[in-house]
mmCIF file of C-alpha atoms in Angstrom:
data_model
loop_
_atom_site.group_PDB
_atom_site.id
_atom_site.type_symbol
_atom_site.label_atom_id
_atom_site.label_comp_id
_atom_site.label_asym_id
_atom_site.label_seq_id
_atom_site.Cartn_x
_atom_site.Cartn_y
_atom_site.Cartn_z
ATOM 1 C CA MET G 3 13.671 -39.846 27.170
ATOM 2 C CA SER G 4 16.454 -38.254 25.087
ATOM 3 C CA SER G 5 15.915 -37.622 21.410
ATOM 4 C CA PHE G 6 19.592 -38.394 20.770
ATOM 5 C CA ALA G 7 20.771 -41.129 23.111
ATOM 6 C CA SER G 8 24.274 -41.077 21.739
ATOM 7 C CA VAL G 9 26.526 -39.300 19.254
ATOM 8 C CA HIS G 10 25.786 -42.127 16.852
ATOM 9 C CA ALA G 11 22.039 -41.618 17.233
ATOM 10 C CA PHE G 12 22.466 -37.896 16.436
ATOM 11 C CA GLU G 13 24.528 -38.743 13.369
ATOM 12 C CA ILE G 14 21.977 -41.312 12.169
ATOM 13 C CA ALA G 15 19.166 -38.739 12.578
ATOM 14 C CA LEU G 16 21.098 -36.175 10.581
ATOM 15 C CA ALA G 17 21.834 -38.697 7.811
ATOM 16 C CA ASN G 18 18.211 -39.832 7.507
ATOM 17 C CA LEU G 19 16.047 -36.789 7.149
ATOM 18 C CA ARG G 20 12.307 -36.814 6.724
ATOM 19 C CA ASP G 21 10.940 -35.363 3.454
ATOM 20 C CA ALA G 22 8.032 -33.003 2.938
ATOM 21 C CA ASP G 23 4.671 -34.265 1.631
ATOM 22 C CA ASN G 24 4.895 -33.487 -2.093
ATOM 23 C CA GLU G 25 1.263 -34.406 -2.669
ATOM 24 C CA ALA G 26 0.017 -31.894 -0.091
ATOM 25 C CA ALA G 27 2.321 -29.209 -1.485
ATOM 26 C CA SER G 28 0.979 -29.967 -4.998
ATOM 27 C CA ASP G 29 -2.618 -29.663 -3.753
ATOM 28 C CA ALA G 30 -1.746 -26.299 -2.163
ATOM 29 C CA ARG G 31 -0.194 -25.123 -5.423
ATOM 30 C CA ILE G 32 -3.396 -26.074 -7.275
ATOM 31 C CA ARG G 33 -5.453 -24.127 -4.706
ATOM 32 C CA GLN G 34 -3.286 -21.071 -5.217
ATOM 33 C CA GLY G 35 -4.161 -21.235 -8.901
ATOM 34 C CA GLU G 36 -7.888 -21.281 -8.048
ATOM 35 C CA LEU G 37 -7.946 -18.300 -5.682
ATOM 36 C CA THR G 38 -9.456 -14.977 -6.737
ATOM 37 C CA LYS G 39 -6.281 -13.204 -7.822
ATOM 38 C CA PRO G 40 -3.952 -13.154 -10.777
ATOM 39 C CA ALA G 41 -1.551 -16.143 -10.734
ATOM 40 C CA GLY G 42 1.532 -15.371 -8.682
ATOM 41 C CA SER G 43 0.266 -11.972 -7.572
ATOM 42 C CA LEU G 44 0.888 -12.655 -3.862
ATOM 43 C CA GLY G 45 4.497 -13.541 -4.612
ATOM 44 C CA ARG G 46 6.456 -15.016 -1.693
ATOM 45 C CA LEU G 47 3.260 -15.422 0.296
ATOM 46 C CA GLU G 48 2.134 -18.113 -2.130
ATOM 47 C CA GLU G 49 5.468 -19.941 -1.770
ATOM 48 C CA LEU G 50 5.147 -19.914 2.038
ATOM 49 C CA ALA G 51 1.670 -21.434 1.929
ATOM 50 C CA ILE G 52 2.903 -24.228 -0.310
ATOM 51 C CA PHE G 53 5.980 -24.759 1.895
ATOM 52 C CA PHE G 54 3.837 -25.133 5.006
ATOM 53 C CA ALA G 55 1.398 -27.453 3.188
ATOM 54 C CA GLY G 56 4.252 -29.803 2.358
ATOM 55 C CA TRP G 57 5.480 -29.969 5.958
ATOM 56 C CA GLN G 58 2.033 -30.085 7.573
ATOM 57 C CA GLY G 59 0.784 -32.671 5.072
ATOM 58 C CA ARG G 60 -2.403 -30.745 4.284
ATOM 59 C CA ALA G 61 -3.388 -28.496 1.423
ATOM 60 C CA ARG G 62 -4.639 -25.734 3.767
ATOM 61 C CA PRO G 63 -1.975 -25.457 6.510
ATOM 62 C CA GLN G 64 -2.606 -23.502 9.710
ATOM 63 C CA ILE G 65 -0.667 -22.275 12.704
ATOM 64 C CA ASN G 66 -2.681 -23.203 15.746
ATOM 65 C CA ARG G 67 0.258 -23.555 18.100
ATOM 66 C CA ALA G 68 3.659 -21.915 17.641
ATOM 67 C CA ARG G 69 6.557 -21.462 20.066
ATOM 68 C CA ALA G 70 9.582 -19.217 20.350
ATOM 69 C CA ALA G 71 12.341 -21.088 22.157
ATOM 70 C CA ILE G 72 15.277 -18.971 23.363
ATOM 71 C CA PHE G 73 18.448 -20.641 24.666
ATOM 72 C CA ALA G 74 21.068 -18.947 26.781
ATOM 73 C CA GLY G 75 24.686 -20.003 27.401
ATOM 74 C CA ASN G 76 28.019 -18.560 28.503
ATOM 75 C CA HIS G 77 31.331 -18.837 26.698
ATOM 76 C CA GLY G 78 34.859 -19.274 27.948
ATOM 77 C CA VAL G 79 36.280 -17.518 24.932
ATOM 78 C CA THR G 80 35.163 -14.187 26.415
ATOM 79 C CA VAL G 81 38.448 -14.156 28.395
ATOM 80 C CA HIS G 82 40.007 -12.710 25.186
ATOM 81 C CA GLY G 83 37.866 -9.567 25.194
ATOM 82 C CA VAL G 84 35.728 -10.456 22.172
ATOM 83 C CA SER G 85 32.546 -8.761 23.444
ATOM 84 C CA ALA G 86 31.534 -5.285 24.514
ATOM 85 C CA PHE G 87 29.718 -6.740 27.549
ATOM 86 C CA PRO G 88 30.765 -9.067 30.393
ATOM 87 C CA PRO G 89 29.403 -12.637 30.685
ATOM 88 C CA SER G 90 27.255 -11.607 33.637
ATOM 89 C CA VAL G 91 24.906 -9.901 31.186
ATOM 90 C CA THR G 92 23.672 -13.314 29.947
ATOM 91 C CA ALA G 93 22.066 -14.130 33.314
ATOM 92 C CA GLN G 94 20.781 -10.579 33.654
ATOM 93 C CA MET G 95 19.024 -10.850 30.320
ATOM 94 C CA VAL G 96 17.556 -14.262 31.198
ATOM 95 C CA ALA G 97 16.071 -12.542 34.247
ATOM 96 C CA ASN G 98 14.719 -9.822 31.977
ATOM 97 C CA PHE G 99 13.058 -12.502 29.816
ATOM 98 C CA ALA G 100 11.494 -13.992 32.884
ATOM 99 C CA ALA G 101 10.193 -10.583 33.969
ATOM 100 C CA GLY G 102 8.690 -9.964 30.528
ATOM 101 C CA GLY G 103 10.842 -6.938 29.764
ATOM 102 C CA ALA G 104 12.842 -7.961 26.688
ATOM 103 C CA ALA G 105 12.144 -7.378 23.014
ATOM 104 C CA ILE G 106 11.378 -11.013 22.455
ATOM 105 C CA ASN G 107 8.649 -10.871 25.125
ATOM 106 C CA ALA G 108 6.841 -8.114 23.235
ATOM 107 C CA LEU G 109 7.515 -9.531 19.762
ATOM 108 C CA SER G 110 6.423 -13.064 20.717
ATOM 109 C CA GLU G 111 3.143 -11.729 22.107
ATOM 110 C CA ALA G 112 2.563 -9.702 18.919
ATOM 111 C CA ALA G 113 3.211 -12.791 16.777
ATOM 112 C CA GLY G 114 1.088 -15.161 18.830
ATOM 113 C CA LEU G 115 4.061 -17.235 19.977
ATOM 114 C CA GLU G 116 4.442 -19.110 23.233
ATOM 115 C CA LEU G 117 7.775 -18.122 24.762
ATOM 116 C CA THR G 118 10.100 -20.688 26.316
ATOM 117 C CA VAL G 119 13.476 -19.650 27.708
ATOM 118 C CA VAL G 120 16.083 -22.325 28.500
ATOM 119 C CA ALA G 121 19.238 -21.251 30.417
ATOM 120 C CA LEU G 122 21.981 -23.806 29.949
ATOM 121 C CA ASP G 123 24.366 -23.980 32.922
ATOM 122 C CA LEU G 124 25.167 -20.284 32.981
ATOM 123 C CA ASP G 125 27.410 -20.805 36.003
ATOM 124 C CA ARG G 126 29.615 -23.110 33.909
ATOM 125 C CA PRO G 127 30.845 -21.337 30.774
ATOM 126 C CA THR G 128 32.146 -23.490 27.949
ATOM 127 C CA ALA G 129 35.917 -23.950 27.828
ATOM 128 C CA ASP G 130 38.051 -21.394 26.000
ATOM 129 C CA PHE G 131 38.058 -23.060 22.553
ATOM 130 C CA THR G 132 41.364 -21.551 21.496
ATOM 131 C CA GLY G 133 43.097 -24.212 23.588
ATOM 132 C CA ASP G 134 40.465 -26.911 24.289
ATOM 133 C CA ALA G 135 37.137 -28.212 23.013
ATOM 134 C CA ALA G 136 34.309 -25.898 24.115
ATOM 135 C CA MET G 137 32.373 -28.890 25.436
ATOM 136 C CA SER G 138 32.931 -32.527 26.257
ATOM 137 C CA GLU G 139 30.973 -35.128 24.277
ATOM 138 C CA ALA G 140 28.554 -35.482 27.193
ATOM 139 C CA GLU G 141 28.019 -31.749 27.519
ATOM 140 C CA CYS G 142 27.384 -31.275 23.795
ATOM 141 C CA LEU G 143 24.993 -34.187 23.680
ATOM 142 C CA ASP G 144 23.154 -32.806 26.690
ATOM 143 C CA ALA G 145 22.787 -29.410 24.998
ATOM 144 C CA LEU G 146 21.464 -31.038 21.841
ATOM 145 C CA ASN G 147 18.867 -32.950 23.800
ATOM 146 C CA ARG G 148 17.833 -29.927 25.859
ATOM 147 C CA GLY G 149 17.149 -28.168 22.581
ATOM 148 C CA ALA G 150 15.241 -31.117 21.171
ATOM 149 C CA ALA G 151 13.072 -31.238 24.293
ATOM 150 C CA VAL G 152 11.417 -27.927 23.550
ATOM 151 C CA VAL G 153 9.954 -29.208 20.236
ATOM 152 C CA ASP G 154 6.536 -30.528 21.213
ATOM 153 C CA THR G 155 4.913 -32.869 18.717
ATOM 154 C CA ASP G 156 1.811 -30.649 18.240
ATOM 155 C CA LEU G 157 3.640 -27.490 17.257
ATOM 156 C CA ASP G 158 2.918 -26.047 13.807
ATOM 157 C CA LEU G 159 5.948 -23.745 13.874
ATOM 158 C CA ILE G 160 8.992 -23.158 16.042
ATOM 159 C CA VAL G 161 11.053 -19.964 16.223
ATOM 160 C CA LEU G 162 14.572 -20.393 17.551
ATOM 161 C CA GLY G 163 16.738 -17.730 19.220
ATOM 162 C CA GLU G 164 19.644 -17.290 21.597
ATOM 163 C CA MET G 165 21.300 -15.161 24.235
ATOM 164 C CA GLY G 166 24.946 -15.484 25.203
ATOM 165 C CA ILE G 167 27.728 -12.956 25.598
ATOM 166 C CA GLY G 168 30.562 -14.039 23.283
ATOM 167 C CA ASN G 169 28.389 -16.196 21.030
ATOM 168 C CA SER G 170 28.987 -14.219 17.863
ATOM 169 C CA THR G 171 32.614 -15.412 18.152
ATOM 170 C CA ALA G 172 31.489 -19.007 18.429
ATOM 171 C CA ALA G 173 29.121 -18.469 15.482
ATOM 172 C CA ALA G 174 31.897 -17.156 13.262
ATOM 173 C CA ALA G 175 34.160 -20.074 14.267
ATOM 174 C CA LEU G 176 31.359 -22.559 13.452
ATOM 175 C CA CYS G 177 30.906 -20.987 9.974
ATOM 176 C CA ALA G 178 34.621 -20.899 9.248
ATOM 177 C CA ARG G 179 35.052 -24.542 10.262
ATOM 178 C CA SER G 180 31.939 -25.637 8.340
ATOM 179 C CA PHE G 181 32.340 -23.643 5.142
ATOM 180 C CA GLY G 182 35.899 -22.420 5.053
ATOM 181 C CA GLY G 183 37.180 -18.905 4.635
ATOM 182 C CA GLY G 184 39.239 -16.901 7.119
ATOM 183 C CA ALA G 185 37.976 -15.426 10.352
ATOM 184 C CA THR G 186 37.723 -11.991 8.751
ATOM 185 C CA ASP G 187 35.118 -13.410 6.382
ATOM 186 C CA TRP G 188 32.829 -14.251 9.307
ATOM 187 C CA ALA G 189 33.715 -12.023 12.272
ATOM 188 C CA GLY G 190 31.668 -8.866 12.859
ATOM 189 C CA PRO G 191 30.972 -6.293 15.589
ATOM 190 C CA GLY G 192 28.532 -8.527 17.516
ATOM 191 C CA THR G 193 27.441 -6.532 20.575
ATOM 192 C CA GLY G 194 29.061 -3.400 19.171
ATOM 193 C CA ILE G 195 32.858 -3.684 19.358
ATOM 194 C CA ASP G 196 34.928 -1.323 17.219
ATOM 195 C CA GLY G 197 37.258 -2.169 14.367
ATOM 196 C CA HIS G 198 40.130 -3.033 16.662
ATOM 197 C CA GLY G 199 37.807 -5.323 18.615
ATOM 198 C CA VAL G 200 36.724 -7.087 15.418
ATOM 199 C CA ALA G 201 40.347 -7.649 14.473
ATOM 200 C CA ARG G 202 41.029 -9.077 17.941
ATOM 201 C CA LYS G 203 37.983 -11.345 17.590
ATOM 202 C CA ALA G 204 39.181 -12.544 14.144
ATOM 203 C CA ALA G 205 42.634 -13.366 15.561
ATOM 204 C CA VAL G 206 40.989 -15.434 18.356
ATOM 205 C CA ILE G 207 38.873 -17.328 15.815
ATOM 206 C CA ASP G 208 41.907 -18.035 13.641
ATOM 207 C CA ARG G 209 43.727 -19.486 16.641
ATOM 208 C CA ALA G 210 40.727 -21.687 17.443
ATOM 209 C CA ILE G 211 40.452 -22.999 13.895
ATOM 210 C CA ALA G 212 44.167 -23.776 13.818
ATOM 211 C CA PHE G 213 44.029 -25.521 17.191
ATOM 212 C CA HIS G 214 41.195 -27.849 16.046
ATOM 213 C CA ALA G 215 42.475 -28.282 12.505
ATOM 214 C CA ASP G 216 43.179 -31.996 12.888
ATOM 215 C CA ALA G 217 39.903 -32.848 14.596
ATOM 216 C CA PRO G 218 37.112 -34.631 12.680
ATOM 217 C CA ARG G 219 34.932 -32.228 10.701
ATOM 218 C CA THR G 220 31.653 -33.899 11.569
ATOM 219 C CA ALA G 221 28.673 -31.796 12.640
ATOM 220 C CA PHE G 222 28.917 -33.071 16.191
ATOM 221 C CA GLU G 223 32.644 -32.425 16.547
ATOM 222 C CA THR G 224 32.385 -28.952 15.077
ATOM 223 C CA LEU G 225 29.532 -28.022 17.451
ATOM 224 C CA ARG G 226 31.329 -29.341 20.529
ATOM 225 C CA ARG G 227 34.738 -27.964 19.697
ATOM 226 C CA VAL G 228 33.970 -24.334 18.704
ATOM 227 C CA GLY G 229 30.260 -23.927 19.513
ATOM 228 C CA GLY G 230 28.349 -23.163 22.658
ATOM 229 C CA ARG G 231 25.643 -24.828 24.711
ATOM 230 C CA GLU G 232 22.895 -22.524 23.441
ATOM 231 C CA ILE G 233 23.993 -22.966 19.809
ATOM 232 C CA ALA G 234 24.147 -26.747 20.153
ATOM 233 C CA ALA G 235 20.654 -26.607 21.714
ATOM 234 C CA ILE G 236 19.364 -24.761 18.651
ATOM 235 C CA ALA G 237 20.972 -27.435 16.438
ATOM 236 C CA GLY G 238 19.229 -30.134 18.467
ATOM 237 C CA ALA G 239 15.875 -28.329 18.158
ATOM 238 C CA ILE G 240 16.322 -27.978 14.369
ATOM 239 C CA LEU G 241 17.040 -31.685 13.933
ATOM 240 C CA ARG G 242 14.190 -32.759 16.253
ATOM 241 C CA ALA G 243 11.811 -30.480 14.378
ATOM 242 C CA ARG G 244 12.827 -32.161 11.156
ATOM 243 C CA GLN G 245 12.059 -35.561 12.653
ATOM 244 C CA LEU G 246 8.571 -34.322 13.509
ATOM 245 C CA GLY G 247 8.002 -32.402 10.244
ATOM 246 C CA ILE G 248 7.698 -29.033 12.023
ATOM 247 C CA PRO G 249 8.879 -25.941 10.099
ATOM 248 C CA VAL G 250 11.579 -23.794 11.727
ATOM 249 C CA LEU G 251 12.029 -20.044 11.519
ATOM 250 C CA LEU G 252 15.695 -19.191 11.984
ATOM 251 C CA ASP G 253 16.785 -15.869 13.424
ATOM 252 C CA GLY G 254 20.055 -14.008 12.971
ATOM 253 C CA PHE G 255 23.695 -14.878 12.446
ATOM 254 C CA ILE G 256 24.217 -16.757 15.705
ATOM 255 C CA GLY G 257 21.030 -18.767 15.546
ATOM 256 C CA THR G 258 21.601 -19.621 11.886
ATOM 257 C CA SER G 259 25.212 -20.662 12.587
ATOM 258 C CA ALA G 260 23.787 -23.623 14.531
ATOM 259 C CA ILE G 261 22.706 -25.219 11.274
ATOM 260 C CA ALA G 262 26.017 -24.614 9.491
ATOM 261 C CA PRO G 263 27.776 -27.778 10.777
ATOM 262 C CA LEU G 264 24.627 -29.819 10.101
ATOM 263 C CA ALA G 265 24.350 -28.486 6.579
ATOM 264 C CA ALA G 266 28.064 -29.214 5.921
ATOM 265 C CA ASP G 267 27.250 -32.863 6.647
ATOM 266 C CA ASN G 268 23.832 -32.974 4.984
ATOM 267 C CA PRO G 269 22.701 -29.888 3.002
ATOM 268 C CA ALA G 270 19.076 -31.146 2.980
ATOM 269 C CA ILE G 271 18.748 -30.128 6.674
ATOM 270 C CA THR G 272 17.701 -26.652 5.567
ATOM 271 C CA ASP G 273 14.657 -27.892 3.616
ATOM 272 C CA HIS G 274 12.264 -27.425 6.562
ATOM 273 C CA CYS G 275 13.786 -24.114 7.594
ATOM 274 C CA LEU G 276 13.008 -20.508 6.717
ATOM 275 C CA ALA G 277 15.293 -17.536 7.301
ATOM 276 C CA GLY G 278 13.211 -15.007 9.222
ATOM 277 C CA HIS G 279 15.467 -12.101 8.360
ATOM 278 C CA CYS G 280 18.957 -11.071 7.335
ATOM 279 C CA SER G 281 20.633 -9.278 10.210
ATOM 280 C CA ALA G 282 23.086 -6.392 10.123
ATOM 281 C CA GLU G 283 25.903 -8.746 11.290
ATOM 282 C CA PRO G 284 28.098 -8.983 8.150
ATOM 283 C CA GLY G 285 28.537 -12.760 8.250
ATOM 284 C CA HIS G 286 24.830 -13.452 8.209
ATOM 285 C CA LYS G 287 24.269 -12.589 4.549
ATOM 286 C CA ARG G 288 27.251 -14.686 3.559
ATOM 287 C CA LEU G 289 25.927 -17.615 5.640
ATOM 288 C CA LEU G 290 22.440 -17.410 4.204
ATOM 289 C CA GLY G 291 24.003 -17.514 0.771
ATOM 290 C CA ARG G 292 25.920 -20.682 1.628
ATOM 291 C CA LEU G 293 22.748 -22.262 2.973
ATOM 292 C CA ASP G 294 20.663 -21.098 -0.021
ATOM 293 C CA LEU G 295 18.125 -19.492 2.330
ATOM 294 C CA ASP G 296 16.287 -16.369 1.182
ATOM 295 C CA PRO G 297 15.350 -14.172 4.172
ATOM 296 C CA LEU G 298 11.740 -12.991 4.585
ATOM 297 C CA LEU G 299 12.822 -9.620 5.974
ATOM 298 C CA THR G 300 15.813 -7.281 5.975
ATOM 299 C CA LEU G 301 15.338 -4.682 8.726
ATOM 300 C CA ASP G 302 18.926 -4.036 9.859
ATOM 301 C CA MET G 303 18.196 -5.874 13.132
ATOM 302 C CA ARG G 304 21.072 -7.330 15.128
ATOM 303 C CA LEU G 305 19.563 -8.042 18.549
ATOM 304 C CA GLY G 306 19.294 -11.819 18.521
ATOM 305 C CA GLU G 307 16.835 -13.315 21.025
ATOM 306 C CA GLY G 308 14.824 -14.729 18.098
ATOM 307 C CA SER G 309 13.547 -11.178 17.523
ATOM 308 C CA GLY G 310 13.781 -11.022 13.720
ATOM 309 C CA ALA G 311 12.207 -14.497 13.332
ATOM 310 C CA ALA G 312 9.371 -13.451 15.686
ATOM 311 C CA VAL G 313 8.633 -10.462 13.447
ATOM 312 C CA ALA G 314 8.705 -12.730 10.389
ATOM 313 C CA THR G 315 6.145 -15.009 11.996
ATOM 314 C CA ASN G 316 3.527 -12.359 11.197
ATOM 315 C CA ILE G 317 4.427 -12.661 7.522
ATOM 316 C CA VAL G 318 3.901 -16.427 7.726
ATOM 317 C CA ARG G 319 0.549 -15.983 9.423
ATOM 318 C CA SER G 320 -0.558 -13.590 6.662
ATOM 319 C CA ALA G 321 0.496 -16.062 3.979
ATOM 320 C CA LEU G 322 -1.484 -18.904 5.476
ATOM 321 C CA ALA G 323 -4.534 -16.711 6.189
ATOM 322 C CA ALA G 324 -4.686 -15.594 2.558
ATOM 323 C CA HIS G 325 -4.258 -19.163 1.353
ATOM 324 C CA ASP G 326 -6.965 -20.554 3.599
ATOM 325 C CA LYS G 327 -9.571 -17.773 3.685
ATOM 326 C CA MET G 328 -9.649 -16.397 0.181
ATOM 327 C CA ALA G 329 -12.468 -17.561 -2.037
ATOM 328 C CA THR G 330 -11.822 -19.536 -5.178
ATOM 329 C CA PHE G 331 -13.042 -18.252 -8.541
ATOM 330 C CA ALA G 332 -15.821 -20.829 -8.445
ATOM 331 C CA GLU G 333 -16.926 -19.921 -4.935
ATOM 332 C CA ALA G 334 -17.006 -16.199 -5.695
ATOM 333 C CA ALA G 335 -18.544 -16.635 -9.158
ATOM 334 C CA VAL G 336 -15.648 -14.648 -10.637
ATOM 335 C CA SER G 337 -14.355 -15.405 -14.111
ATOM 336 C CA ALA G 338 -10.970 -17.072 -14.015
ATOM 337 C CA SER G 339 -10.036 -15.847 -17.481
ATOM 338 C CA LEU G 340 -10.267 -12.658 -19.490
#
């Protein structure tokens, strides 16, 4: 059964977002004040524990089951030379994921994450969105639902990542259409193109934004017109996770761009999301600022694949371990005051 049976169902889900459990978050905040440490001394780790308590609905949250879901798609816009690699690399990397040889394989294992890889019609790239919508309504809705399908009800955390040659161009177009600014504000080197390549990419994005200028600026229309299947799948997973109250760890610029159209329609969509890291792609810092998301890590990573978010999962696990396993002042017979 599809999570979003129609465009209208998707829009209703985005307009009616589940809230966190404030009582559980308050109980977790009280517990933080009772643990054997000076108040606030664990900094961001304390905030993470309280965040997870609110979404899990319990004062002592845990991560018993977590998944990294990586979506792959191909893009028609690559005909304009916007990437340093050919589209065939997408399928080659999916094969590498399956063989266990990619960074996300190693990083998922290190973080205790199940790894799920979903290849979305790699033999059918999206349309070149400088002269057409990237996807039909049916194709975009299918991608949203294929993303939603990876969010099992018993997950405690989901990490979302992507693979798709040309998708940094789609990401920049999504951000420009969602939040404004010119293509040069959002376009970056992606897979490693030089300055001339970035300028060419920006020109392609500007043409796309101009071509779709009169189209509705709803989340769905923005995703289908200048997005990609893998990016729409991430958006679907984010929204489904919100319906289930499951926290999301976002990855880099491309993965985070999936939430931009949703946030333009309903800014509260980011409330159950954490930014795993800030990538070296220039537009990512700007995007995180627009979304009011403070990244857990800044390691100059720019790989994608969910890699930065997988590394950040270890920070989350540390936060919840300290919150759950530390003794209180009363339990340790330690004075809570000087």
